[in-house]
CSV table of C-alpha atoms in Angstrom, one decimal:
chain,number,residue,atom,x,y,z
A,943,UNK,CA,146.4,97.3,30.4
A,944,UNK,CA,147.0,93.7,31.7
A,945,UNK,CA,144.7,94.7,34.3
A,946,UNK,CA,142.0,95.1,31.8
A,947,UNK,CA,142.6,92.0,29.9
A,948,UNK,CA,142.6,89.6,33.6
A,949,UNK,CA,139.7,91.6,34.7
A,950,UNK,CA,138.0,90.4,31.0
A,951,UNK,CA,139.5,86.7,31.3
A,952,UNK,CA,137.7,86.3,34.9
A,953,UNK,CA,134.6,87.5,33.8
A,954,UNK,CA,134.6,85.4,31.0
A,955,UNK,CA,135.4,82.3,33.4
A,956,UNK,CA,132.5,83.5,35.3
A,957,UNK,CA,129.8,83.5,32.5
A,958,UNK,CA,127.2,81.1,31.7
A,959,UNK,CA,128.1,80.6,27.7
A,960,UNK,CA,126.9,76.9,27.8
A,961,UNK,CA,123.6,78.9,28.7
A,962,UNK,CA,124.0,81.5,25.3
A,963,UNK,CA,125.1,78.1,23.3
A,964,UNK,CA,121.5,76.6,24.6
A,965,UNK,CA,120.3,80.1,23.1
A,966,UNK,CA,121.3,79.6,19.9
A,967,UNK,CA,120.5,75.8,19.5
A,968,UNK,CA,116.7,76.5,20.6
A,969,UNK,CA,116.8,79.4,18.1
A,970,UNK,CA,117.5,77.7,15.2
A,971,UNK,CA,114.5,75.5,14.5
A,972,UNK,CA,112.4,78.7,15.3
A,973,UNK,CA,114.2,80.9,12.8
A,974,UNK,CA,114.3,77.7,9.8
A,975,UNK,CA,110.3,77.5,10.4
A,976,UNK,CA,109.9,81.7,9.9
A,977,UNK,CA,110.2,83.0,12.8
A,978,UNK,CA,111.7,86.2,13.5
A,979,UNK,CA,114.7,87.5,15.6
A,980,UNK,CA,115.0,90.8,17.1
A,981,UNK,CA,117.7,92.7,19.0
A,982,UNK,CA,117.9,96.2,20.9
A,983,UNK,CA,120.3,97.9,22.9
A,984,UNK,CA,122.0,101.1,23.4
A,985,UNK,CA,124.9,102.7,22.7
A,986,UNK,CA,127.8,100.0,22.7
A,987,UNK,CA,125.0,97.3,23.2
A,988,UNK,CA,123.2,99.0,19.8
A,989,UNK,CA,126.3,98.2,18.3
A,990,UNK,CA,126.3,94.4,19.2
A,991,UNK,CA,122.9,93.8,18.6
A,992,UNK,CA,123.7,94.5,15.2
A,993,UNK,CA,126.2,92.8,15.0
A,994,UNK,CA,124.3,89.6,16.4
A,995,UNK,CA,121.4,90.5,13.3
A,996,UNK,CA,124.4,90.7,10.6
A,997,UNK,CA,125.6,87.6,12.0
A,998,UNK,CA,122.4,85.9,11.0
A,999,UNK,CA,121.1,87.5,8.0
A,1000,UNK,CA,124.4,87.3,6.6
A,1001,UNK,CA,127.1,84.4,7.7
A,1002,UNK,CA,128.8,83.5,10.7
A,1003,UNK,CA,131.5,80.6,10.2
A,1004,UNK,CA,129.6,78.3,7.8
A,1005,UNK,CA,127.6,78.5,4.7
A,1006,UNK,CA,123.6,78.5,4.9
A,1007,UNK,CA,120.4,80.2,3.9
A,1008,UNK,CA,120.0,84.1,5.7
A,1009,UNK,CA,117.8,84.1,8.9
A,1010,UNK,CA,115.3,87.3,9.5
A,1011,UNK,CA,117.1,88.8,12.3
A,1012,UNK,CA,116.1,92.7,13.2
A,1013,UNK,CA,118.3,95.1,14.8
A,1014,UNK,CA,115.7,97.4,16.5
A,1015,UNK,CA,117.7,100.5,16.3
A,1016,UNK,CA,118.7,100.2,12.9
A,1017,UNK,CA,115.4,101.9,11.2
A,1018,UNK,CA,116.4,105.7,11.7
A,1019,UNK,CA,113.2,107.1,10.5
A,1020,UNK,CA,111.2,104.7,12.7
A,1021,UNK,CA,113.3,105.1,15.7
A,1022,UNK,CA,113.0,108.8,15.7
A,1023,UNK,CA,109.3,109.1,14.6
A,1024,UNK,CA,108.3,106.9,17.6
A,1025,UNK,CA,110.7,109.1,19.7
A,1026,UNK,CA,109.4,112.4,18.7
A,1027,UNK,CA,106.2,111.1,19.1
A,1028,UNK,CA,105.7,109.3,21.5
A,1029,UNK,CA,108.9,109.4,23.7
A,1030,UNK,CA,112.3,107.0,23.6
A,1031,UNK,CA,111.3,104.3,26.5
A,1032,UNK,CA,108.8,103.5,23.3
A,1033,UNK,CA,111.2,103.3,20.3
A,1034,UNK,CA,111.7,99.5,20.4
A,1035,UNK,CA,108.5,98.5,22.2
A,1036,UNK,CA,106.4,100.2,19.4
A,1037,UNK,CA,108.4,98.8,16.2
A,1038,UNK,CA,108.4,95.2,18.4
A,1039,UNK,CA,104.0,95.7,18.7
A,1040,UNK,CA,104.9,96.3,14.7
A,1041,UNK,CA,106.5,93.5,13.3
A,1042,UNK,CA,106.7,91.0,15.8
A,1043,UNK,CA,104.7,87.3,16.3
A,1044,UNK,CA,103.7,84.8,19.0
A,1045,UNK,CA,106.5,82.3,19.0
A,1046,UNK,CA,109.0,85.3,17.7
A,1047,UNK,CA,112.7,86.2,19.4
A,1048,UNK,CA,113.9,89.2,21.4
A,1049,UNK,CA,117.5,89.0,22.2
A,1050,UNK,CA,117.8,92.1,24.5
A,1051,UNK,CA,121.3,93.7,25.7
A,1052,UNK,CA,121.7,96.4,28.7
A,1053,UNK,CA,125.1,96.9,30.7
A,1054,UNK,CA,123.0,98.0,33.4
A,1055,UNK,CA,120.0,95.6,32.9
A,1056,UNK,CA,118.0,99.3,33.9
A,1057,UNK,CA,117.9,100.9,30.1
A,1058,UNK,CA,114.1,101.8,30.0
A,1059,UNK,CA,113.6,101.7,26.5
A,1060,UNK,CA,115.4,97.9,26.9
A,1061,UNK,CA,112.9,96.7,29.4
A,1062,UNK,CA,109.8,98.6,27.5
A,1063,UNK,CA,110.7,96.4,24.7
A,1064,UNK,CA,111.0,93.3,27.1
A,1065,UNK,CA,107.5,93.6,28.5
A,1066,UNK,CA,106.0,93.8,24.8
A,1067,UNK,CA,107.3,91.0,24.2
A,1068,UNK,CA,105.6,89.3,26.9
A,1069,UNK,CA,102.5,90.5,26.2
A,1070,UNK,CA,103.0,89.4,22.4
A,1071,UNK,CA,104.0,86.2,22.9
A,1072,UNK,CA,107.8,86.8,22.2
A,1073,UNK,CA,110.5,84.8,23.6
A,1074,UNK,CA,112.9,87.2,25.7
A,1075,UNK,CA,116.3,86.7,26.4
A,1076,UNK,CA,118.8,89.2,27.5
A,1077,UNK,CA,122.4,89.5,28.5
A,1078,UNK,CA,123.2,92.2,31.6
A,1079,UNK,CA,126.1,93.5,33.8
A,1080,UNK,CA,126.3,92.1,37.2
A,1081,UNK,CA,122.6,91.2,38.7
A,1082,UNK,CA,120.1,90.9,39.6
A,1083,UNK,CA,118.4,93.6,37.5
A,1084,UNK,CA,114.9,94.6,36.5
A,1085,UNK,CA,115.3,93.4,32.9
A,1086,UNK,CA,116.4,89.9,35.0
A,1087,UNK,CA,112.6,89.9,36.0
A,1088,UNK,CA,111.5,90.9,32.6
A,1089,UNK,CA,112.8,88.1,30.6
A,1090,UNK,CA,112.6,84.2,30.1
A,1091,UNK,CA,116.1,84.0,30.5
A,1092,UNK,CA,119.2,86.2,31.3
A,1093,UNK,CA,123.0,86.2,31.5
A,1094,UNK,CA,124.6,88.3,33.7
A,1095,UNK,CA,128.4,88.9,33.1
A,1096,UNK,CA,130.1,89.6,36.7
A,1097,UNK,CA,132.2,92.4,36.0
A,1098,UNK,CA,132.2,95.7,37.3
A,1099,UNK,CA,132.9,97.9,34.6
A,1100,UNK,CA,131.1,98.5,31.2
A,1101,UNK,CA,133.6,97.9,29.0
A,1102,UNK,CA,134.1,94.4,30.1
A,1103,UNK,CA,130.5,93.6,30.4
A,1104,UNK,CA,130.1,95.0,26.4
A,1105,UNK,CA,133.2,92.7,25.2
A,1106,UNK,CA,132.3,89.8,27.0
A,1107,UNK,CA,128.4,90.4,25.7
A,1108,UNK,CA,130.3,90.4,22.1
A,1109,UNK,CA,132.0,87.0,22.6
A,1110,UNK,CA,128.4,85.7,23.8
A,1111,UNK,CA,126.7,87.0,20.3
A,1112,UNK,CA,129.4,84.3,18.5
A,1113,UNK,CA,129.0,82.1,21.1
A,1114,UNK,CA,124.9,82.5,20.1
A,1115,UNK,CA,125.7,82.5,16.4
A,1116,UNK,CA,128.2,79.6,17.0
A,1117,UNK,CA,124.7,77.7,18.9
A,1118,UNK,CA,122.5,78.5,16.3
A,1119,UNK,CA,125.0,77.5,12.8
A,1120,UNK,CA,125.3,74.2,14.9
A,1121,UNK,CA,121.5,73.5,15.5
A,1122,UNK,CA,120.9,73.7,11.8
A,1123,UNK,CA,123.5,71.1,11.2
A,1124,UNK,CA,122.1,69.1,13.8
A,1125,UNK,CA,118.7,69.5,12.2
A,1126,UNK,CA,120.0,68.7,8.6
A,1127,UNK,CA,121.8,65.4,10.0
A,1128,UNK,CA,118.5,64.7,11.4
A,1129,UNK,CA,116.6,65.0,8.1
A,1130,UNK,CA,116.6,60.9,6.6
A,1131,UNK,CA,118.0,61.1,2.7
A,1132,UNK,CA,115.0,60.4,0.3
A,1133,UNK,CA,115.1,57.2,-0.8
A,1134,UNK,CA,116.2,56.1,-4.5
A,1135,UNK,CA,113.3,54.7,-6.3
A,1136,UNK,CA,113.7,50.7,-7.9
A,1137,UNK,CA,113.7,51.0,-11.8
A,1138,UNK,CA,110.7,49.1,-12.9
């Protein structure tokens, strides 16, 4: 057990959160002006991009207005639809073609950086017009060369990549709660008007 818990505290030391922080303060003039955030993963990485969406529609640490934030995976019907239909490497690339904008977000998270429905979604995005940004295990990785930006977590096994990955979502959330304060301290008061 303590080996677990040093492996996860030197993987953590290793990471580039300053680089997720930067994330989150870039997102949150994009997501106060309309634009969208979306999020895919599998299995334990499913889990945390929903987590990351929940985060943002609904609160993180401080009060504000909800953000649109889209867990890809979420939408059963959809996911198995496009699936049955047209096979799983599609199931968030197709809903992404769907709902997504130029000037849009795509956080995407893969252990393995390899997940082909994960790097399907990542080039759609690119062809759309959406900024990517993905967390990964160790790299490089081919999602690595699919995105605009990507933080690799040097650990070996999964489980430590997924709960480092989940301190990086509140380190994002953390990012983005403080770029709309910044953005609010920026905003001048009105002015009182002079009786006349």
């Amino acid at each position: 057990m303590h080996g677990h818990l040093e492996s996860l505290g030197a993987a953590l030391a290793l990471t580039d959160a300053e680089r997720v922080e930067e994330w989150g303060l870039r997102a949150a003039p994009a997501l106060t002006a309309g634009r969208r955030l979306f999020c895919c993963g599998n299995g334990g990485s499913a889990a945390e991009a929903q987590h990351l969406t929940a985060e943002l529609t609904g609160r993180f640490e401080g009060e504000r207005e909800p953000l649109s934030a889209i867990a890809l995976h979420a939408d059963t019907s959809s996911l198995t639809a496009i699936a049955n239909d047209y096979g799983y490497r599609q199931v968030y690339a197709r809903q992404l073609r769907a709902h997504a904008r130029p000037g849009d977000l795509l956080v995407c998270l893969s252990t393995s950086g390899s997940s082909e429905n994960v790097l399907a979604a990542a080039e759609a995005a690119r062809e759309i017009g959406v900024l990517c940004w993905s967390l990964t295990g160790p790299g490089p990785t081919v999602l690595e060369s699919l995105s605009d930006d990507t933080v690799a977590v040097p650990a070996p096994d999964t489980s430590t990549v997924q709960e480092v990955h989940l301190a990086l979502v509140h380190v994002f959330c953390s990012g983005v709660e403080r770029g709309l304060a910044e953005d609010r301290a920026s905003v001048p008061a009105p002015r009182e008007r002079r009786a006349s």
